[in-house]
PDB file of C-alpha atoms in Angstrom:
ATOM      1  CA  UNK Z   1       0.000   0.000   0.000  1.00 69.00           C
ATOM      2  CA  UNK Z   2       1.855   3.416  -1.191  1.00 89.00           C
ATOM      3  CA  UNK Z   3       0.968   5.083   1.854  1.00 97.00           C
ATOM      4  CA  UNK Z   4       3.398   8.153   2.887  1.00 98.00           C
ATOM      5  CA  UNK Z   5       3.156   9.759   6.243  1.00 98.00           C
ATOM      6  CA  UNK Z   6       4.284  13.159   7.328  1.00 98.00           C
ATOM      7  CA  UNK Z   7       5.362  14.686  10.643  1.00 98.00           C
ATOM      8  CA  UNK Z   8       6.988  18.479  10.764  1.00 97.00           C
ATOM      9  CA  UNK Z   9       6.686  21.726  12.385  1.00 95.00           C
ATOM     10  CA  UNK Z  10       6.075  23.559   9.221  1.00 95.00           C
ATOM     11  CA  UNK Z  11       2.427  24.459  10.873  1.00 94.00           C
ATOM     12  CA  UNK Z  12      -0.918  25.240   8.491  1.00 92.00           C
ATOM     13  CA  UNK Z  13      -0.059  29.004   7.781  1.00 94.00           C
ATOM     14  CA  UNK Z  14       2.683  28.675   5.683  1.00 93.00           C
ATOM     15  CA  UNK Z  15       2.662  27.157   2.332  1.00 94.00           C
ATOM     16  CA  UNK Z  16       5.647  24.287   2.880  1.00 93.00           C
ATOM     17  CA  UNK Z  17       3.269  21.260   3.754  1.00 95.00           C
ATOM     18  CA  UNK Z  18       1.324  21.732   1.035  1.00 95.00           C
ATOM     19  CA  UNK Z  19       4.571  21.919  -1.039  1.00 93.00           C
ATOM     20  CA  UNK Z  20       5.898  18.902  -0.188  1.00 95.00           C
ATOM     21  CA  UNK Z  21       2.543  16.567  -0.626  1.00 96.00           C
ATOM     22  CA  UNK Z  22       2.809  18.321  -4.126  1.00 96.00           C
ATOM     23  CA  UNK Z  23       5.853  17.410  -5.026  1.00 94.00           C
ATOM     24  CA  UNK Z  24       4.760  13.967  -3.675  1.00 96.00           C
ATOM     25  CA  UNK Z  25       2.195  13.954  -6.187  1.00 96.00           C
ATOM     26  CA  UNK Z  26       4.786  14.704  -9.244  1.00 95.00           C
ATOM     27  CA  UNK Z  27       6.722  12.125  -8.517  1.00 93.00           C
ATOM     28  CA  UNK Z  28       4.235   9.451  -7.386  1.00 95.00           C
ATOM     29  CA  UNK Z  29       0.852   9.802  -8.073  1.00 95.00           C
ATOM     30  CA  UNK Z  30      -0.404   6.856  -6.847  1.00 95.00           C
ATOM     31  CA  UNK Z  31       0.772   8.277  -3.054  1.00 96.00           C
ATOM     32  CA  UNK Z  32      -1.497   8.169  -0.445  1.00 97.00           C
ATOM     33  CA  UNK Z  33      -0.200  10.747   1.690  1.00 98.00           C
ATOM     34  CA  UNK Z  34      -1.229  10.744   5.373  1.00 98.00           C
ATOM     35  CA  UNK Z  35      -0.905  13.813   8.115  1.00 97.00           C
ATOM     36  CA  UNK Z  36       0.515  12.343  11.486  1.00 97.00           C
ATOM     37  CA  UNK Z  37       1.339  15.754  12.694  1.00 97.00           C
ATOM     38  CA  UNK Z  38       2.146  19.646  11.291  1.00 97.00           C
ATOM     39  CA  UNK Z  39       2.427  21.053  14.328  1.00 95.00           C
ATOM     40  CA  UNK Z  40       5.028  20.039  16.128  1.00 95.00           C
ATOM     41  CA  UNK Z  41       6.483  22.941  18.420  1.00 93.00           C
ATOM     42  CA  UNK Z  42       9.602  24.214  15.878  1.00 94.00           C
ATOM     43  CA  UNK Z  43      12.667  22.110  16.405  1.00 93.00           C
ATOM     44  CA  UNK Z  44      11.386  20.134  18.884  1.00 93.00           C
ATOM     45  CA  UNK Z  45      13.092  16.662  18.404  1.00 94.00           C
ATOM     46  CA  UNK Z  46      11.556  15.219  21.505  1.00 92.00           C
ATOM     47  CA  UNK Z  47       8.341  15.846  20.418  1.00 93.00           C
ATOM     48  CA  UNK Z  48       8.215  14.311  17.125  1.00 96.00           C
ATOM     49  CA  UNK Z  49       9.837  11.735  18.445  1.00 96.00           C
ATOM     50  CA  UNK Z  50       6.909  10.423  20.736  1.00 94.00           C
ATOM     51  CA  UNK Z  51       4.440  11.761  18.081  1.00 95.00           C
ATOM     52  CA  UNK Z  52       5.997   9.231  15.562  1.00 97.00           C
ATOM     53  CA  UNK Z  53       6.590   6.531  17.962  1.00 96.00           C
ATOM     54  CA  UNK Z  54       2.680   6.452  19.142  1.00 95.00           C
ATOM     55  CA  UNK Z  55       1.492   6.638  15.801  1.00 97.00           C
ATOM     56  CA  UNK Z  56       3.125   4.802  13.453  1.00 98.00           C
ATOM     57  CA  UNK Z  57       2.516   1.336  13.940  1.00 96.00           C
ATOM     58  CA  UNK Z  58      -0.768   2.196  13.724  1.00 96.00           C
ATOM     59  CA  UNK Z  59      -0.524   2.195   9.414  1.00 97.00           C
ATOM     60  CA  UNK Z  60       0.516  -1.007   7.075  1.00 97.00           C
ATOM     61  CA  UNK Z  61       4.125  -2.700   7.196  1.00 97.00           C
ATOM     62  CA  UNK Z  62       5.760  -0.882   4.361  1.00 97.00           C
ATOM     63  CA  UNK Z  63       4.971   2.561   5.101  1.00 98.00           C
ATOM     64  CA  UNK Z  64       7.230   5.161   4.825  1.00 98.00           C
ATOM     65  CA  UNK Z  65       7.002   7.867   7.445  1.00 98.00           C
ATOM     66  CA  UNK Z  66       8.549  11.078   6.677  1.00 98.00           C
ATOM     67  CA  UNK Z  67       9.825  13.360   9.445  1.00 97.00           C
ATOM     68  CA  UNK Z  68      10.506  16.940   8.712  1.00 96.00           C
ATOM     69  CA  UNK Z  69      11.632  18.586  12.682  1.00 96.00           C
ATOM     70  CA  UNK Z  70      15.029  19.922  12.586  1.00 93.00           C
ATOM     71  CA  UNK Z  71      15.928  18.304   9.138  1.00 92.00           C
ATOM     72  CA  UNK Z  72      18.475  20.616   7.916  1.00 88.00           C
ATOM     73  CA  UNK Z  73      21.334  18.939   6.644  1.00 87.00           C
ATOM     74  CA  UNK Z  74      24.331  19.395   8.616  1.00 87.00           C
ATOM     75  CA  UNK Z  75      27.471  17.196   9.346  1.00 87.00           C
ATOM     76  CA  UNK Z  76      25.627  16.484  12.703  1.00 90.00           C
ATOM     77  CA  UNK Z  77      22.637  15.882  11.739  1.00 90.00           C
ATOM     78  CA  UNK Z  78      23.160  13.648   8.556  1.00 94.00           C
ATOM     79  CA  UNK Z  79      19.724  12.693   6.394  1.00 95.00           C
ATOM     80  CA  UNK Z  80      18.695   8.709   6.820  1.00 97.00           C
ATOM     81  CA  UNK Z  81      16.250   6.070   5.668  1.00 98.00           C
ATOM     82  CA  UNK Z  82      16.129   3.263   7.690  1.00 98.00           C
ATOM     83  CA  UNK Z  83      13.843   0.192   8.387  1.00 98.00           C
ATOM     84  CA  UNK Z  84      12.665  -0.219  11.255  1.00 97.00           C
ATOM     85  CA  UNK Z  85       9.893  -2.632  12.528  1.00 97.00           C
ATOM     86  CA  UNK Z  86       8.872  -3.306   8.724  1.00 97.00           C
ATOM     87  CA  UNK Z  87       8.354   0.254   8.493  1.00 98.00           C
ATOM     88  CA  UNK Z  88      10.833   2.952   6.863  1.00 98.00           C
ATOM     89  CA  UNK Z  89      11.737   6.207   7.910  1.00 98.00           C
ATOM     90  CA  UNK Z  90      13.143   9.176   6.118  1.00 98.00           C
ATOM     91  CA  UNK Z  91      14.626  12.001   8.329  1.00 97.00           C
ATOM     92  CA  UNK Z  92      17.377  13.974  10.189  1.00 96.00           C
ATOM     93  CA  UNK Z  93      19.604  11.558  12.344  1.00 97.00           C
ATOM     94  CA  UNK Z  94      18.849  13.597  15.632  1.00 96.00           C
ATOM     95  CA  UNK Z  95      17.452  11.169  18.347  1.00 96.00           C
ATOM     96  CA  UNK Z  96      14.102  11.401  16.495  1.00 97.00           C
ATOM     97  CA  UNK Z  97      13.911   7.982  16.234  1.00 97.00           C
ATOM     98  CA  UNK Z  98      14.644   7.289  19.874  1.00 95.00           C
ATOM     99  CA  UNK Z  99      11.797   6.126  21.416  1.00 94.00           C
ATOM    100  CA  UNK Z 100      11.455   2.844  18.380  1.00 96.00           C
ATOM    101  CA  UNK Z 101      14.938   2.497  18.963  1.00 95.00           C
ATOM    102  CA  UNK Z 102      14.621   1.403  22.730  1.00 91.00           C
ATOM    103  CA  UNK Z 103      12.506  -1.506  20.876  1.00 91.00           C
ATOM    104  CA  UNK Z 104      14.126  -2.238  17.873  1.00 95.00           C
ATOM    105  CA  UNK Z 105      17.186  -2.472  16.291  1.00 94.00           C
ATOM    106  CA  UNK Z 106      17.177  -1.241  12.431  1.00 96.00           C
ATOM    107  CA  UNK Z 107      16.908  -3.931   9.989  1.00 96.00           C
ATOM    108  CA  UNK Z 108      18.570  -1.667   7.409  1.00 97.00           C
ATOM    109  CA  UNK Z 109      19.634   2.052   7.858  1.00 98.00           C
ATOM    110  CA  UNK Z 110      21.354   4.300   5.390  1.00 98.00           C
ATOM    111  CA  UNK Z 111      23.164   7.772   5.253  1.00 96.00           C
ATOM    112  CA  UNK Z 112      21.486   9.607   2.309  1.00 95.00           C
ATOM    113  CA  UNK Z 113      24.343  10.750  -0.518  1.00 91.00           C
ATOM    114  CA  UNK Z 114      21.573  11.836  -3.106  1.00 86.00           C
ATOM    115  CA  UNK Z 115      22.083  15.743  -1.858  1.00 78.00           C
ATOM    116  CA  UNK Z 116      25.085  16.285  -4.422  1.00 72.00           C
ATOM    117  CA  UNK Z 117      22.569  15.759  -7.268  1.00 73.00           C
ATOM    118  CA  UNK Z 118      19.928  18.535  -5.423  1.00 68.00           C
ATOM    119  CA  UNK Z 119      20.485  22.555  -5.360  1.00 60.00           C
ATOM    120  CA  UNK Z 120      18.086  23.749  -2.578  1.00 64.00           C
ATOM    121  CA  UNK Z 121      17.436  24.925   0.990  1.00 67.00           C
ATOM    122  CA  UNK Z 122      14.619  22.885   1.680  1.00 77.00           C
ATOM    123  CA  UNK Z 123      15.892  19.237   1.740  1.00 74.00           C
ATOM    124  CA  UNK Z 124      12.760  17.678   3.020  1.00 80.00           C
ATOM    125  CA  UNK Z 125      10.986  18.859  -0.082  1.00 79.00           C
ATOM    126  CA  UNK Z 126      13.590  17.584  -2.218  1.00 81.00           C
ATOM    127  CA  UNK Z 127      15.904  15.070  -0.727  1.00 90.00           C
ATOM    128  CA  UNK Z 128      13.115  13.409   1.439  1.00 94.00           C
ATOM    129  CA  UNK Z 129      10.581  13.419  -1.108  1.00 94.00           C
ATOM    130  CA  UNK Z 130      12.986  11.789  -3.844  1.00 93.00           C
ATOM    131  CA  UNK Z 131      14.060   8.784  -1.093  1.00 96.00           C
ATOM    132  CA  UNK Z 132      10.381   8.265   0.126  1.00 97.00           C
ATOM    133  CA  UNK Z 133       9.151   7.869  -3.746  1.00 96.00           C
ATOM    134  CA  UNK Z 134      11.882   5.465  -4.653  1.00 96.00           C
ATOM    135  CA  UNK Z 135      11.073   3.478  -1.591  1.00 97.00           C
ATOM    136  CA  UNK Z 136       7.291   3.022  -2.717  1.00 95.00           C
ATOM    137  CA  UNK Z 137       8.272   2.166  -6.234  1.00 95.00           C
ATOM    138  CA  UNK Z 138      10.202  -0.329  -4.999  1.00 95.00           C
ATOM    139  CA  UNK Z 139      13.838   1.082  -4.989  1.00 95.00           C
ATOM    140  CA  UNK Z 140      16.514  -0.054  -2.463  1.00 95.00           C
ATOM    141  CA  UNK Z 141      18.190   1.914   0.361  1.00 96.00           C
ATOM    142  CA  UNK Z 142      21.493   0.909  -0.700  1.00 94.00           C
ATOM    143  CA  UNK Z 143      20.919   2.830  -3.980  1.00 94.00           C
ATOM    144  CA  UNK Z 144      20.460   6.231  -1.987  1.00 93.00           C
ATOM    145  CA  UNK Z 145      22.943   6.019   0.852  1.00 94.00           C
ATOM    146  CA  UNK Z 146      25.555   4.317   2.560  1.00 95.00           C
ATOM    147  CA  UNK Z 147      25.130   1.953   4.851  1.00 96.00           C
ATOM    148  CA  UNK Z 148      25.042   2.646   8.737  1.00 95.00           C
ATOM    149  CA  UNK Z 149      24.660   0.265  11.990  1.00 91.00           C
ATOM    150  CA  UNK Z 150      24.195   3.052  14.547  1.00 92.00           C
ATOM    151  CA  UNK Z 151      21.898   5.751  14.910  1.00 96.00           C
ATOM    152  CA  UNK Z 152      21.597   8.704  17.144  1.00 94.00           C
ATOM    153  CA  UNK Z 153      19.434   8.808  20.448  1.00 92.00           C
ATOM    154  CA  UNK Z 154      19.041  12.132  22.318  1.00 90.00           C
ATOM    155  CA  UNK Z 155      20.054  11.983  25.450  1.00 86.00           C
ATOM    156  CA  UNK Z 156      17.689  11.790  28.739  1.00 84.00           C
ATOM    157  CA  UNK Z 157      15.522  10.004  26.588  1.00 88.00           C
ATOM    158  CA  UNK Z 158      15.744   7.473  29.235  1.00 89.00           C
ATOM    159  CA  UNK Z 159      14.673   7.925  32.979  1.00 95.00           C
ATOM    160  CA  UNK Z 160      16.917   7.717  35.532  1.00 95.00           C
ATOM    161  CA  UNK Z 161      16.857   4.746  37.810  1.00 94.00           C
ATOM    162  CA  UNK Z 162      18.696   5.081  41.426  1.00 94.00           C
ATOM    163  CA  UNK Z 163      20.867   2.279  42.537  1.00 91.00           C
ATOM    164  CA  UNK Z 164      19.667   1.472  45.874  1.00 89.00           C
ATOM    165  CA  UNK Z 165      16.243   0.781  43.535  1.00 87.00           C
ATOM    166  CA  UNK Z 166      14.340   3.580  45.373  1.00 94.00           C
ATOM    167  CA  UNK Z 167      12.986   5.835  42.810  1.00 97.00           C
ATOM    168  CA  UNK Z 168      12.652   6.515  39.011  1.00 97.00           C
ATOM    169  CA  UNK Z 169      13.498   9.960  38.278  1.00 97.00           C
ATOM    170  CA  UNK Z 170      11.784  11.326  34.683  1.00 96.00           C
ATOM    171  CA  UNK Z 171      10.180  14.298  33.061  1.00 95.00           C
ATOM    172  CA  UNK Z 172       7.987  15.638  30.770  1.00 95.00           C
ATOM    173  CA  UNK Z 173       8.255  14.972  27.446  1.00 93.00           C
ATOM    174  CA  UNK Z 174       4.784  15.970  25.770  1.00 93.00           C
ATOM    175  CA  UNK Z 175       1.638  18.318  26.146  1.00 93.00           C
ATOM    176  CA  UNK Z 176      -1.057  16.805  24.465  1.00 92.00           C
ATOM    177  CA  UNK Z 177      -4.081  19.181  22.966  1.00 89.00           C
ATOM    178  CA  UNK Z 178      -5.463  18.648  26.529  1.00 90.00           C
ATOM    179  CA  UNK Z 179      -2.689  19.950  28.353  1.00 90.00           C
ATOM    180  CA  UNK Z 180      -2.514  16.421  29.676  1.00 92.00           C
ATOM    181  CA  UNK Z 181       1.649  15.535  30.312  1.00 95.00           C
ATOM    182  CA  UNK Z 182       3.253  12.517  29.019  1.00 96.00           C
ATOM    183  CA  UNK Z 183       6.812  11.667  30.962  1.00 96.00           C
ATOM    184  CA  UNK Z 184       9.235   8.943  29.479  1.00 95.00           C
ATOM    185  CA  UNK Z 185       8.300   6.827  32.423  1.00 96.00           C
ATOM    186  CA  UNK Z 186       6.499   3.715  30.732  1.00 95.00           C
ATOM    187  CA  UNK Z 187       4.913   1.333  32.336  1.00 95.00           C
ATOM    188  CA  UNK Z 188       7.314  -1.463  31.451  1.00 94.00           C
ATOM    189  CA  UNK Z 189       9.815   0.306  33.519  1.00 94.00           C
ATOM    190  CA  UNK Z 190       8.129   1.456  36.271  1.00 96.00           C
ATOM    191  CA  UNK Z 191       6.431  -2.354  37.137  1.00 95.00           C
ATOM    192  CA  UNK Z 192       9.911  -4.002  36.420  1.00 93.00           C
ATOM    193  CA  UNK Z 193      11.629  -1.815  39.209  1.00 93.00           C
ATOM    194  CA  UNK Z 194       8.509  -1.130  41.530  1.00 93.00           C
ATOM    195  CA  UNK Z 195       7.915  -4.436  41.917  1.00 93.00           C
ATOM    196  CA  UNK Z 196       4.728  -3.661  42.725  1.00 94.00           C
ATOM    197  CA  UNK Z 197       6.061  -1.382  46.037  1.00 96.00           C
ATOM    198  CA  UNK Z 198       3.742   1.277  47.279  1.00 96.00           C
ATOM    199  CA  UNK Z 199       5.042   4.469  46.322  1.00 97.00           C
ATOM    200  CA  UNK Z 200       4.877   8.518  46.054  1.00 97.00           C
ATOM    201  CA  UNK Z 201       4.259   9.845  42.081  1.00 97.00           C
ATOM    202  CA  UNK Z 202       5.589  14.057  42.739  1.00 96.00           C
ATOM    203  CA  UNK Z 203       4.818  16.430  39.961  1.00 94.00           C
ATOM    204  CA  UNK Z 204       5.797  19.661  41.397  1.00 91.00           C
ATOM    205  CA  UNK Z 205       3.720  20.291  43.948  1.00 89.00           C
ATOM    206  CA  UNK Z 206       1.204  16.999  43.187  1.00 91.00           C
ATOM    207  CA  UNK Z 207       1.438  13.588  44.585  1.00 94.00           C
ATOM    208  CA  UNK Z 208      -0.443  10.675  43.666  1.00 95.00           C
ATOM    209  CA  UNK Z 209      -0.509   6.822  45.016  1.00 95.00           C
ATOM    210  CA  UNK Z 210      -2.194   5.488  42.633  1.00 95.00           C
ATOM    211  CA  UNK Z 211      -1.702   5.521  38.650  1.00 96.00           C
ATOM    212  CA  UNK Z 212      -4.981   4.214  36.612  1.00 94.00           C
ATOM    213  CA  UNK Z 213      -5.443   2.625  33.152  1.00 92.00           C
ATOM    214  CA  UNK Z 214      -8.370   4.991  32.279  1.00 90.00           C
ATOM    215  CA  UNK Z 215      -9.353   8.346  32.838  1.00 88.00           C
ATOM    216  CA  UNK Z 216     -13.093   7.331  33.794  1.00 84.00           C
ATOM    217  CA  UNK Z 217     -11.596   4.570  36.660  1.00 86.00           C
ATOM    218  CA  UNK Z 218     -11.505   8.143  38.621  1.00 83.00           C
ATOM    219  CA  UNK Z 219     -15.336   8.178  38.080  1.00 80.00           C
ATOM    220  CA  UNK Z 220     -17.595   7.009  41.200  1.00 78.00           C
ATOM    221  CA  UNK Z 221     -20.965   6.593  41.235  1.00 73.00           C
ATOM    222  CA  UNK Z 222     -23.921   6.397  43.901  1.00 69.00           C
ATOM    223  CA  UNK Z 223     -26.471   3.521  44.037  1.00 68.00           C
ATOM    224  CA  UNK Z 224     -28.869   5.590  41.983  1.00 70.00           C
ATOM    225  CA  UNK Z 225     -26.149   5.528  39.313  1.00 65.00           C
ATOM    226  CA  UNK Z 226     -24.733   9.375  40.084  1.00 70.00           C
ATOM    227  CA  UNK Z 227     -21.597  10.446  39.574  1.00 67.00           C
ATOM    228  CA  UNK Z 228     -19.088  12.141  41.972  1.00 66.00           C
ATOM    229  CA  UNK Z 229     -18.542  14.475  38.430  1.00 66.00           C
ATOM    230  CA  UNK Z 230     -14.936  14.855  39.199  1.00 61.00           C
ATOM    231  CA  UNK Z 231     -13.790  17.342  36.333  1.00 66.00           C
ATOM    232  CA  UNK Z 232     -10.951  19.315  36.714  1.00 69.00           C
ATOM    233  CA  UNK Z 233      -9.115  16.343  39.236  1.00 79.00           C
ATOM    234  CA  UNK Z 234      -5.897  15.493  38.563  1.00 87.00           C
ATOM    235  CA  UNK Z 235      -5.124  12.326  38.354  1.00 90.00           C
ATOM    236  CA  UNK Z 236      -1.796   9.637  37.159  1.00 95.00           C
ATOM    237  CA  UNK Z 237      -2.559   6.744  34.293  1.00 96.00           C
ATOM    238  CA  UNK Z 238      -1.162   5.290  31.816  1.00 96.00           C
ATOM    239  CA  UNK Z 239      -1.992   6.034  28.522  1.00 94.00           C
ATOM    240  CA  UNK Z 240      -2.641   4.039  25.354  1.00 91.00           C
ATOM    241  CA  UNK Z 241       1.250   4.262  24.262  1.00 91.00           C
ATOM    242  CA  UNK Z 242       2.457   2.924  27.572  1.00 93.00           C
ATOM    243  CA  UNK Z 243       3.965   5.847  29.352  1.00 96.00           C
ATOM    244  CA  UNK Z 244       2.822   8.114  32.419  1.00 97.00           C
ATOM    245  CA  UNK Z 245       0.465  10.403  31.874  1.00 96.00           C
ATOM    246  CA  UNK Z 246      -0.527  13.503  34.273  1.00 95.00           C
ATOM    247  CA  UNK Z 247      -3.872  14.624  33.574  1.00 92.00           C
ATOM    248  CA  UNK Z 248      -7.139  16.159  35.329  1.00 87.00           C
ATOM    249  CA  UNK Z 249     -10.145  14.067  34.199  1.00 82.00           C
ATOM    250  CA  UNK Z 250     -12.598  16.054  30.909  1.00 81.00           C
ATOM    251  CA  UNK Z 251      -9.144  18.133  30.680  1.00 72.00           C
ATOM    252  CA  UNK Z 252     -10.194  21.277  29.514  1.00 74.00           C
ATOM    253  CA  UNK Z 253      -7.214  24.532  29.079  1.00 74.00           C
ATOM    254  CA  UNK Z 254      -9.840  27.155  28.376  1.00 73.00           C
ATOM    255  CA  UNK Z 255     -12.264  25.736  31.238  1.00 72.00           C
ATOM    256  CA  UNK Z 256     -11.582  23.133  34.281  1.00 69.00           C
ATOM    257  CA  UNK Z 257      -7.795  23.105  33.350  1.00 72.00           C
ATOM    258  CA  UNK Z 258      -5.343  20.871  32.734  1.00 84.00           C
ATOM    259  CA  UNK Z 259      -2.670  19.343  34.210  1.00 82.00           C
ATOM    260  CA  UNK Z 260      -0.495  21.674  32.035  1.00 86.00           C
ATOM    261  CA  UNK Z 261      -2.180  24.907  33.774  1.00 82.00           C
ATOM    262  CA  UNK Z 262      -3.325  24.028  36.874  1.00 81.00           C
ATOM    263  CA  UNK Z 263      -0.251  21.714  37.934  1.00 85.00           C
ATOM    264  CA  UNK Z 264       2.839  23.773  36.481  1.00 86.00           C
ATOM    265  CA  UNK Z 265       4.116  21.303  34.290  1.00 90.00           C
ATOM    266  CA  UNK Z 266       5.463  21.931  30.703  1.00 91.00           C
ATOM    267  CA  UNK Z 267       8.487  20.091  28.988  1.00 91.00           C
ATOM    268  CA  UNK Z 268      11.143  18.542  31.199  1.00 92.00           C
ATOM    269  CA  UNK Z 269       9.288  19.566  34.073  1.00 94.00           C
ATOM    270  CA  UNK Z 270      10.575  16.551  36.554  1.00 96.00           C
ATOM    271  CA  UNK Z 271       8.681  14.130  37.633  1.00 97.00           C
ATOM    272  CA  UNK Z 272       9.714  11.525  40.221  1.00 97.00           C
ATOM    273  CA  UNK Z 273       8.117   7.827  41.700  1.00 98.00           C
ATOM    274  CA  UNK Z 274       9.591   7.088  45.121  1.00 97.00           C
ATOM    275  CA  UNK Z 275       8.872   3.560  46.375  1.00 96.00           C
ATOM    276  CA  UNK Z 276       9.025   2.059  49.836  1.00 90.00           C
ATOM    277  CA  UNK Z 277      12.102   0.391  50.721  1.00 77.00           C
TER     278      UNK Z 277
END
């Protein structure tokens, strides 16, 4: 299936999205092109890389995934394709990948070398398009790049785990449209070294004992089926992707709150878990 995904911080006011699904078109017009995200906050590598990582196994094996967020070429920041998962991915070596790469190892990655044959500012509109369309019609990496084992992760992706196995340090990594905020705590992590230990969640000034798997568990009701209508309380779960979320239930920014607002937290705002010894 020729499907092409794209996730960049061009935003919808500017014309550059819309450029590069047209060039898309010119080169393959059988593309099915596919919006993950175009609003990504500007340069914001940690961002895309959890917008990517909970969306795109979501779409077919085979689909390439385009990721435009701090893309320019640079001798730090080489271009890549790699496969990953059965997927491939066509973007900045910068840690954007990170969060895949904690799961997978890449079945075949390659440093782009096409850019000698392209005269422009705007590589994702010409260098990523060109590698994306020769993927879905079939071409190999090794015809576009050399190959690579290795690629970059940023750093603190990870959460910090103390030795005497006390506490998981983390921190923010993502505001949702909510203001709900996602750390890099997962819950694969967090049950491996809790143990299933009582334990302190801190947030700033919030603490929490208890982390749910949905936001209606916070939801009581009477025996004539009432609710306790708890909007606006904060509350700990985790989320559909696996990582802590901070959140205040019906999160509303322009209304109840969120946990954004009302709890001080934006990106790499800590957050710790202290258990019981």
């Amino acid at each position: 299936m020729p499907i092409i995904t794209l996730t960049t911080d061009f935003g919808y006011k500017d014309p550059y999205a819309g450029a590069v699904k047209g060039a898309i078109y010119s080169q393959f017009p059988d593309a099915r092109i596919v919006d993950i995200s175009h609003d990504v906050t500007p340069f914001s590598v940690d961002e895309a890389a959890f917008m990517i990582y909970t969306s795109y196994s979501q779409f077919p094996k085979g689909t390439v995934h385009v990721i435009g967020v701090d893309a320019e070429h640079t001798p730090e920041s080489p271009h890549i394709a790699a496969l990953l998962d059965d997927h491939y991915f066509v973007c900045a070596d910068n840690g954007v990948l990170s969060f895949i790469l904690q799961k997978f190892r890449p079945t075949k990655a390659v440093v782009i070398n096409i850019h000698d044959r392209i005269y422009s500012n705007f590589t994702v509109l010409d260098a990523f398009v060109q590698v994306a369309c020769h993927i879905k019609r079939g071409g190999t990496l090794e015809v576009i790049g050399e190959p690579i084992t290795e690629l970059k992760s940023l750093p603190g992706i990870l959460p910090i785990l103390s030795n005497d196995s006390t506490s998981i340090r983390g921190k923010v990594i993502f505001i949702d449209n909510y203001g709900n905020a996602i750390t890099n705590i997962s819950r694969d992590i967090f049950e491996s070294y809790g143990k299933g230990r009582n334990f302190i969640l801190q947030a700033r000034d919030q603490k929490f004992n208890r982390i749910y798997n949905r936001y209606s568990e916070i939801v009581k009701y009477d025996e004539n089926g009432k609710s306790n209508k708890p909007d606006g309380k904060g509350l700990a779960l985790f989320n559909n992707s696996g990582y802590l979320e901070l959140a205040t239930y019906k999160s509303n920014p322009l209304t109840v709150g969120s946990a954004s607002s009302l709890f001080g937290l934006e990106i790499n705002a800590p957050v710790t878990i202290q258990f019981e010894s």
